[in-house]
Coordinates of C-alpha atoms in Angstrom, one line a residue:
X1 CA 11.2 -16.0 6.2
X2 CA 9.9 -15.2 2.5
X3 CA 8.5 -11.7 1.6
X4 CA 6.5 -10.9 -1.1
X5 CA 4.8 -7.8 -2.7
X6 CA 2.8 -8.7 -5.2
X7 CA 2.2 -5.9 -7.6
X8 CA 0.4 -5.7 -10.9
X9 CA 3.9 -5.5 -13.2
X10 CA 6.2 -6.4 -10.7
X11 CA 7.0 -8.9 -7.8
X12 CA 9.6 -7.5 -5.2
X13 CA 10.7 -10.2 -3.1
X14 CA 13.0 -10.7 0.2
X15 CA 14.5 -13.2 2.2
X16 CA 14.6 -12.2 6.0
X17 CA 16.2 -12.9 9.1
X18 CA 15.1 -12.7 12.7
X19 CA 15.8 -9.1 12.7
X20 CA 13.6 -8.7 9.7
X21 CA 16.7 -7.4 7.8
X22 CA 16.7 -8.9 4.5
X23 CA 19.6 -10.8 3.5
X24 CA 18.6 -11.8 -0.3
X25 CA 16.2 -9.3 -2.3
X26 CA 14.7 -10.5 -5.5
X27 CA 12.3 -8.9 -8.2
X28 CA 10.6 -10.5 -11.1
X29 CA 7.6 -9.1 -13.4
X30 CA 4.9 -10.0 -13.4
X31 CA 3.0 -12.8 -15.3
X32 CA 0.4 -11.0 -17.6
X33 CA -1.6 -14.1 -19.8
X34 CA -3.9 -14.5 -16.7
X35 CA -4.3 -15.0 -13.6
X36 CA -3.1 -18.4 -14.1
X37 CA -0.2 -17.6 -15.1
X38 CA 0.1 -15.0 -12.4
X39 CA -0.4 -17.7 -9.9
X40 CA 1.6 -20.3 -11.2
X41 CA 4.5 -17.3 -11.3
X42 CA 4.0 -16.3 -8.1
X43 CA 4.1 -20.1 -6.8
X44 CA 7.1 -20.5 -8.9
X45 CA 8.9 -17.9 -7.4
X46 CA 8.5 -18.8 -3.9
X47 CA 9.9 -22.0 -4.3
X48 CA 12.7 -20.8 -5.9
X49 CA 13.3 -18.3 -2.8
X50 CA 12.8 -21.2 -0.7
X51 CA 15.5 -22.8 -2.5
X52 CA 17.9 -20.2 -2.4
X53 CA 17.0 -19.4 1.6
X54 CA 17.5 -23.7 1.9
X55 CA 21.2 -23.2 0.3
X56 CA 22.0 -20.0 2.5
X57 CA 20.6 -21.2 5.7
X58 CA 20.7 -24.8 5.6
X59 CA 16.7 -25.1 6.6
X60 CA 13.5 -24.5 4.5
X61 CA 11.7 -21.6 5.6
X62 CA 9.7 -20.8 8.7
X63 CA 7.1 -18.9 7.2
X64 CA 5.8 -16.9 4.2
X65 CA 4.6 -13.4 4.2
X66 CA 2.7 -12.5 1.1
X67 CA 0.8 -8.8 0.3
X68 CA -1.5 -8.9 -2.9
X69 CA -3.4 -6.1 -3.9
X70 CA -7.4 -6.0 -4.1
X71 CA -10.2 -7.4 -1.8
X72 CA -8.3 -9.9 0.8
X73 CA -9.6 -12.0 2.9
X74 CA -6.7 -12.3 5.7
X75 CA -8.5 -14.7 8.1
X76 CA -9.4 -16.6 5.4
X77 CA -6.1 -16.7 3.7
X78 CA -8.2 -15.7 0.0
X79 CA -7.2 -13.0 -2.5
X80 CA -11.1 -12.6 -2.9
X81 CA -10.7 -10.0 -5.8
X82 CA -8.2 -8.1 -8.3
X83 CA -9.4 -6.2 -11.1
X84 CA -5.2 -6.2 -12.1
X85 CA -4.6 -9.7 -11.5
X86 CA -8.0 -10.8 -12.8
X87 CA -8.3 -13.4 -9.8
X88 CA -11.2 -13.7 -8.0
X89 CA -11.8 -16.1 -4.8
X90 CA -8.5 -17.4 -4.8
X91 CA -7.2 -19.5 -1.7
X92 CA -3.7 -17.7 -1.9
X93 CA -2.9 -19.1 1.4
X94 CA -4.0 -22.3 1.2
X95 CA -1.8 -22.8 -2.2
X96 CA 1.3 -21.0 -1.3
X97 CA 1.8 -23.5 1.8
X98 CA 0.6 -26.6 -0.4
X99 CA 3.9 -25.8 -2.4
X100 CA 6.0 -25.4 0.4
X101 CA 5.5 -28.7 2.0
X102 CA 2.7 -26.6 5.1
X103 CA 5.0 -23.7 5.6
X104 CA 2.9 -21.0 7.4
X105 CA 1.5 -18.1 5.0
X106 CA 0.6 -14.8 6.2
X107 CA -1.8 -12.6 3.6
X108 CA -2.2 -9.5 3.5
X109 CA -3.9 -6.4 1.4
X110 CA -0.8 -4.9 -0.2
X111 CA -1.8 -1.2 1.1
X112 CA -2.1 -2.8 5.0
X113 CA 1.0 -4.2 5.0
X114 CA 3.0 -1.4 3.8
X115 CA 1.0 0.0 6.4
X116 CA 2.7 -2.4 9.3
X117 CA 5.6 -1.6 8.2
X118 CA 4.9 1.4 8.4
X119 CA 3.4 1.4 11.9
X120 CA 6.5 -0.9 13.1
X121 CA 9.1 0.1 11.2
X122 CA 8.9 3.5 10.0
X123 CA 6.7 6.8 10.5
X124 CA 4.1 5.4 12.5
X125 CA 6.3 3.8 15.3
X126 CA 5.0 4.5 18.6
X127 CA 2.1 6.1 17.5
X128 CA -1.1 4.5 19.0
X129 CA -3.6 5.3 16.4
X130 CA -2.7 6.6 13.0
X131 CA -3.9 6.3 9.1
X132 CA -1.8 5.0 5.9
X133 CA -2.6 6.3 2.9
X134 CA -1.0 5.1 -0.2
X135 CA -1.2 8.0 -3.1
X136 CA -0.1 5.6 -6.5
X137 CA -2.2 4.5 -9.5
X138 CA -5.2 4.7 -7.6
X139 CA -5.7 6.1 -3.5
X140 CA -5.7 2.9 -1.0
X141 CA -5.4 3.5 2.8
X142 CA -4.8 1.5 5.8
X143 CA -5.8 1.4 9.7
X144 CA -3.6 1.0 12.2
X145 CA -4.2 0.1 15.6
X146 CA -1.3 0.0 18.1
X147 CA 0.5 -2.6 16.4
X148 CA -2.2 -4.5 14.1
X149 CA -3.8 -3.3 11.3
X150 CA -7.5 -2.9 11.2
X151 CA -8.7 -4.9 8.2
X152 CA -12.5 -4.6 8.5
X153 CA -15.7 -7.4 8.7
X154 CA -15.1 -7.9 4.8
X155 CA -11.7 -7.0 3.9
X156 CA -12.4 -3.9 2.8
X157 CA -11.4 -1.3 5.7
X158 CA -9.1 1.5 4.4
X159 CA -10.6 2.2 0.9
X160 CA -10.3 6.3 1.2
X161 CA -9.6 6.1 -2.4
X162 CA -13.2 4.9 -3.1
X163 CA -15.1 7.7 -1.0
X164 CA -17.1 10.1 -3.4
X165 CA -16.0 14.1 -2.6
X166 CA -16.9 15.3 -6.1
X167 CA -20.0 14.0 -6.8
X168 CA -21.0 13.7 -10.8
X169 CA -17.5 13.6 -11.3
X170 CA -15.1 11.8 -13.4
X171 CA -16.3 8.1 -13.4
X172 CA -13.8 5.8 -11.5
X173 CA -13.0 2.5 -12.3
X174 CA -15.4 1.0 -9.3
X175 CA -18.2 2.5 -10.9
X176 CA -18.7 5.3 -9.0
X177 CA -18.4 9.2 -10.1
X178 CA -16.3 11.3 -8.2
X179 CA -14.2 9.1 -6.3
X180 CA -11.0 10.5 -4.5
X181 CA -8.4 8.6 -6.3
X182 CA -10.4 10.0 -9.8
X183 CA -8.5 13.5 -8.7
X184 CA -6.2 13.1 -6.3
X185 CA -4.4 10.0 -7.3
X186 CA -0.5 10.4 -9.3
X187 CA -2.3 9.2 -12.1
X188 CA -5.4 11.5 -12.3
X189 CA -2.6 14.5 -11.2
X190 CA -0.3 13.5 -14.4
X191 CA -4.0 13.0 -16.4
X192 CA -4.6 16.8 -15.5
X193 CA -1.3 18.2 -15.8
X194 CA -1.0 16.8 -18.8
X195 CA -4.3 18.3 -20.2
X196 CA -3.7 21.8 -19.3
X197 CA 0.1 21.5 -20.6
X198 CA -0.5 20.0 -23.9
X199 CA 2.7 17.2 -22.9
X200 CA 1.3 14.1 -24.0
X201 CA 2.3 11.8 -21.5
X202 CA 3.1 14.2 -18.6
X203 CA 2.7 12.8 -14.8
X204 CA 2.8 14.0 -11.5
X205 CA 6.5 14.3 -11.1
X206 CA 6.2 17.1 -13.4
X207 CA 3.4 18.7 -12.1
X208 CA 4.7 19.0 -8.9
X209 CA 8.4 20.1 -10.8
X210 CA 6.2 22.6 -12.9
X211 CA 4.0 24.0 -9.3
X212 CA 7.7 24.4 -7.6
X213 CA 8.6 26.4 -10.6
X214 CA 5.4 28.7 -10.6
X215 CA 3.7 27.7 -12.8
X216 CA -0.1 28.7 -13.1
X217 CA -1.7 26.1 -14.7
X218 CA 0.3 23.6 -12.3
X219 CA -0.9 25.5 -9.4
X220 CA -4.7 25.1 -10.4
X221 CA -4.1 21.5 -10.9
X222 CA -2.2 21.0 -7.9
X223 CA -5.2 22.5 -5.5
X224 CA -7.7 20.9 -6.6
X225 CA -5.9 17.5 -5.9
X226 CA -4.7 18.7 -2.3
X227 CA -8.2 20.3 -1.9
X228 CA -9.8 16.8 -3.0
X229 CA -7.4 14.9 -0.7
X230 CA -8.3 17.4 2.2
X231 CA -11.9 16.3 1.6
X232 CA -10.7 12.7 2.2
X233 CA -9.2 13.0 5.1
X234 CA -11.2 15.2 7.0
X235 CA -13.9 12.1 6.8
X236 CA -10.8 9.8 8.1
X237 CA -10.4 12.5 10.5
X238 CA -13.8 12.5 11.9
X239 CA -14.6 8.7 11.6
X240 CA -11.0 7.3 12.9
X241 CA -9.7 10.7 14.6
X242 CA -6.4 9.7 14.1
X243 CA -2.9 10.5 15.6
X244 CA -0.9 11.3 12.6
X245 CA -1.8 10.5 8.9
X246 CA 1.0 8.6 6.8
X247 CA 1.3 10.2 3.5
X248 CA 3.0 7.6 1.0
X249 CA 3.0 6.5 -2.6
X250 CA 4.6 8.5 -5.7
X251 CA 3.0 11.3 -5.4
X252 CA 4.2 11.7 -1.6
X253 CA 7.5 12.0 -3.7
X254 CA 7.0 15.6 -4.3
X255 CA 7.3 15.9 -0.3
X256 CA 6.4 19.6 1.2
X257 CA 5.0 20.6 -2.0
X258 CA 2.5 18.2 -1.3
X259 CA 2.5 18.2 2.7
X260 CA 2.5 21.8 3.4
X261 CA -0.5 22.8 1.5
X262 CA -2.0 19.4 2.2
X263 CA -1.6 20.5 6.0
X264 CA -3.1 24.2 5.6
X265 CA -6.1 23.0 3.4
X266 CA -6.7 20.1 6.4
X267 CA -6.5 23.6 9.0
X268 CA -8.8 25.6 7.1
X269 CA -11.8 23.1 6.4
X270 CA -12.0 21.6 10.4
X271 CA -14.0 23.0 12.9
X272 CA -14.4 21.4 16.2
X273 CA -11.7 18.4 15.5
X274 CA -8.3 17.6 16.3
X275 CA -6.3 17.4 13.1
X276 CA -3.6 14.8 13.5
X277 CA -0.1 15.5 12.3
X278 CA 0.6 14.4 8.8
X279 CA 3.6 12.6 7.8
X280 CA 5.6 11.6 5.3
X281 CA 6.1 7.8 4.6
X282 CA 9.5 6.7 5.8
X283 CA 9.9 3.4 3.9
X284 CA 9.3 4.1 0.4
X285 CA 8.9 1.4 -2.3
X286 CA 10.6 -1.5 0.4
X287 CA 7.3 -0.7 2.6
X288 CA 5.0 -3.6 1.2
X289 CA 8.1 -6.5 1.0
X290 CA 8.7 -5.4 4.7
X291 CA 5.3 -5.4 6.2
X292 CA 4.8 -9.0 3.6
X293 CA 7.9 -10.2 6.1
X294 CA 6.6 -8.8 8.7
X295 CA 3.5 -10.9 8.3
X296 CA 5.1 -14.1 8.2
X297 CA 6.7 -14.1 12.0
X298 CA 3.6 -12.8 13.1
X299 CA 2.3 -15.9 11.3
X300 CA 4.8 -17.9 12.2
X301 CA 4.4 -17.3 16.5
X302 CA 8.5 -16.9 16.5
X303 CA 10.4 -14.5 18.1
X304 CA 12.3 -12.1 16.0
X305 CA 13.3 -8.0 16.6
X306 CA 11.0 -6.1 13.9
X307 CA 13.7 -4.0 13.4
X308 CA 15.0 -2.7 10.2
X309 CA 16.6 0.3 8.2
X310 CA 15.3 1.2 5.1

């Protein structure tokens, strides 16, 4: 099977045996003149990697796995919109498997498919009902159901990072004011951070390094993100009432500097609910490539072991 994650500088890549244990990982950036030229990379690519998996193997491959980021449209097989990528109604699907002579394609939203993985592979094994929430760039989230994930009517189920909890806010790319990933994303934290520091430059990394050290400024910075975040999830919490909440992305780097105060701001605002246990992600970065493979022998109908270490 190929994997891909298609992200907006990079594409991580993987080549992947029944046991979904990758035996050839590949990365190449992005294209940026368009998103021609991003297609045309990403099509590229893959038939290079079915090349390589044709010379290893002896056979082309059974299926493709691929997670973009934006709108998607998994049923459909479209990319139906990426403000990164610049695409817009794109049969993904449809023109991955038109390269590779009908080879079965699986799409996914990039967030979602971390998010299998997740739920298969990592922190959310076993667990019947739990939430994936990507902390990067912006704030993405994923449902997961047993062992699906729940992509909504339109595409669009997940998108925590686009629910207002400071109204008249900060305006967010969408449009909006006050969205979650305008202060609780690694970007708005470093934004912040870097603000009340006067280091040009500064991101999350060392606002959490600055809060561990005791830092005032950091500390003020640092609630109102988790307190922001808390706001988020408690409407996860009483929409999805989930089992545990997955907490992944580069600001889940800073680990129980963000988790512990994340779990005591989630205690103090419930009232009647049951919080659900929150988590840190298990897979890291290799989350996306994983689920994008995991895609494909779900896609594909064969039988493999989804089993993997990280």
């Amino acid at each position: 099977m190929i994997a891909l994650d298609v992200g907006g500088t990079t594409l991580k890549a993987a080549l992947t045996g029944p046991d979904n244990e990758p035996f050839l990982r590949a990365r190449r950036d992005t294209a940026t003149e368009g998103p021609e030229a991003v297609v045309a990379g990403i099509l590229d690519f893959l038939a290079e990697l079915a090349a390589e998996g044709r010379a290893r193997r002896g056979g082309p491959p059974a299926g493709v796995g691929l997670a973009v980021p934006g709108v998607v449209d998994e049923a459909a097989g479209m990319a139906r919109y990426s403000a990164n990528l610049g695409w817009r109604d794109l049969p993904l699907a449809r023109l991955v498997a038109e390269r590779l002579d009908g080879t079965p394609v699986g799409l996914s939203h990039d967030v979602r498919a971390g998010g299998l993985a997740e739920g298969r592979l990592g922190a959310g094994a076993g667990v019947g009902r739990f939430f994936f929430v990507a902390l990067g760039t912006g704030i993405a989230g994923a449902i997961g159901v047993g062992d699906r994930m729940e992509p909504g009517a339109h595409g669009g189920a997940g998108e925590i990072g686009h629910v207002v909890v400071r109204p008249g806010g900060a305006r967010c790319g969408c449009g909006q004011y006050g969205c979650l990933e305008t202060v609780a994303s690694a970007s708005a934290v470093g934004r912040a951070w870097a603000e009340v520091s006067g280091a040009a430059g500064a991101s999350a990394a060392d606002a959490a390094r600055a809060v561990r050290a005791g830092d005032a400024r950091a500390n003020g910075v640092w609630r109102e993100a988790v307190d922001a975040l808390a706001d988020g999830l408690m409407v996860v919490v009483n929409l999805l009432d989930p089992e545990v909440v997955i907490v992944g992305g580069g600001l889940a780097e800073a680990g129980e500097t963000l988790l512990d105060p994340l779990r005591s701001a989630l205690a103090a605002k419930a009232t009647f609910q049951r919080l659900p246990a929150v988590v840190p992600a298990a897979l890291g970065e290799s989350a996306g490539c994983l689920g994008a493979g995991l895609l494909a022998w779900d896609r594909s109908q064969l039988p493999h072991t989804p089993e993997v270490s990280p």
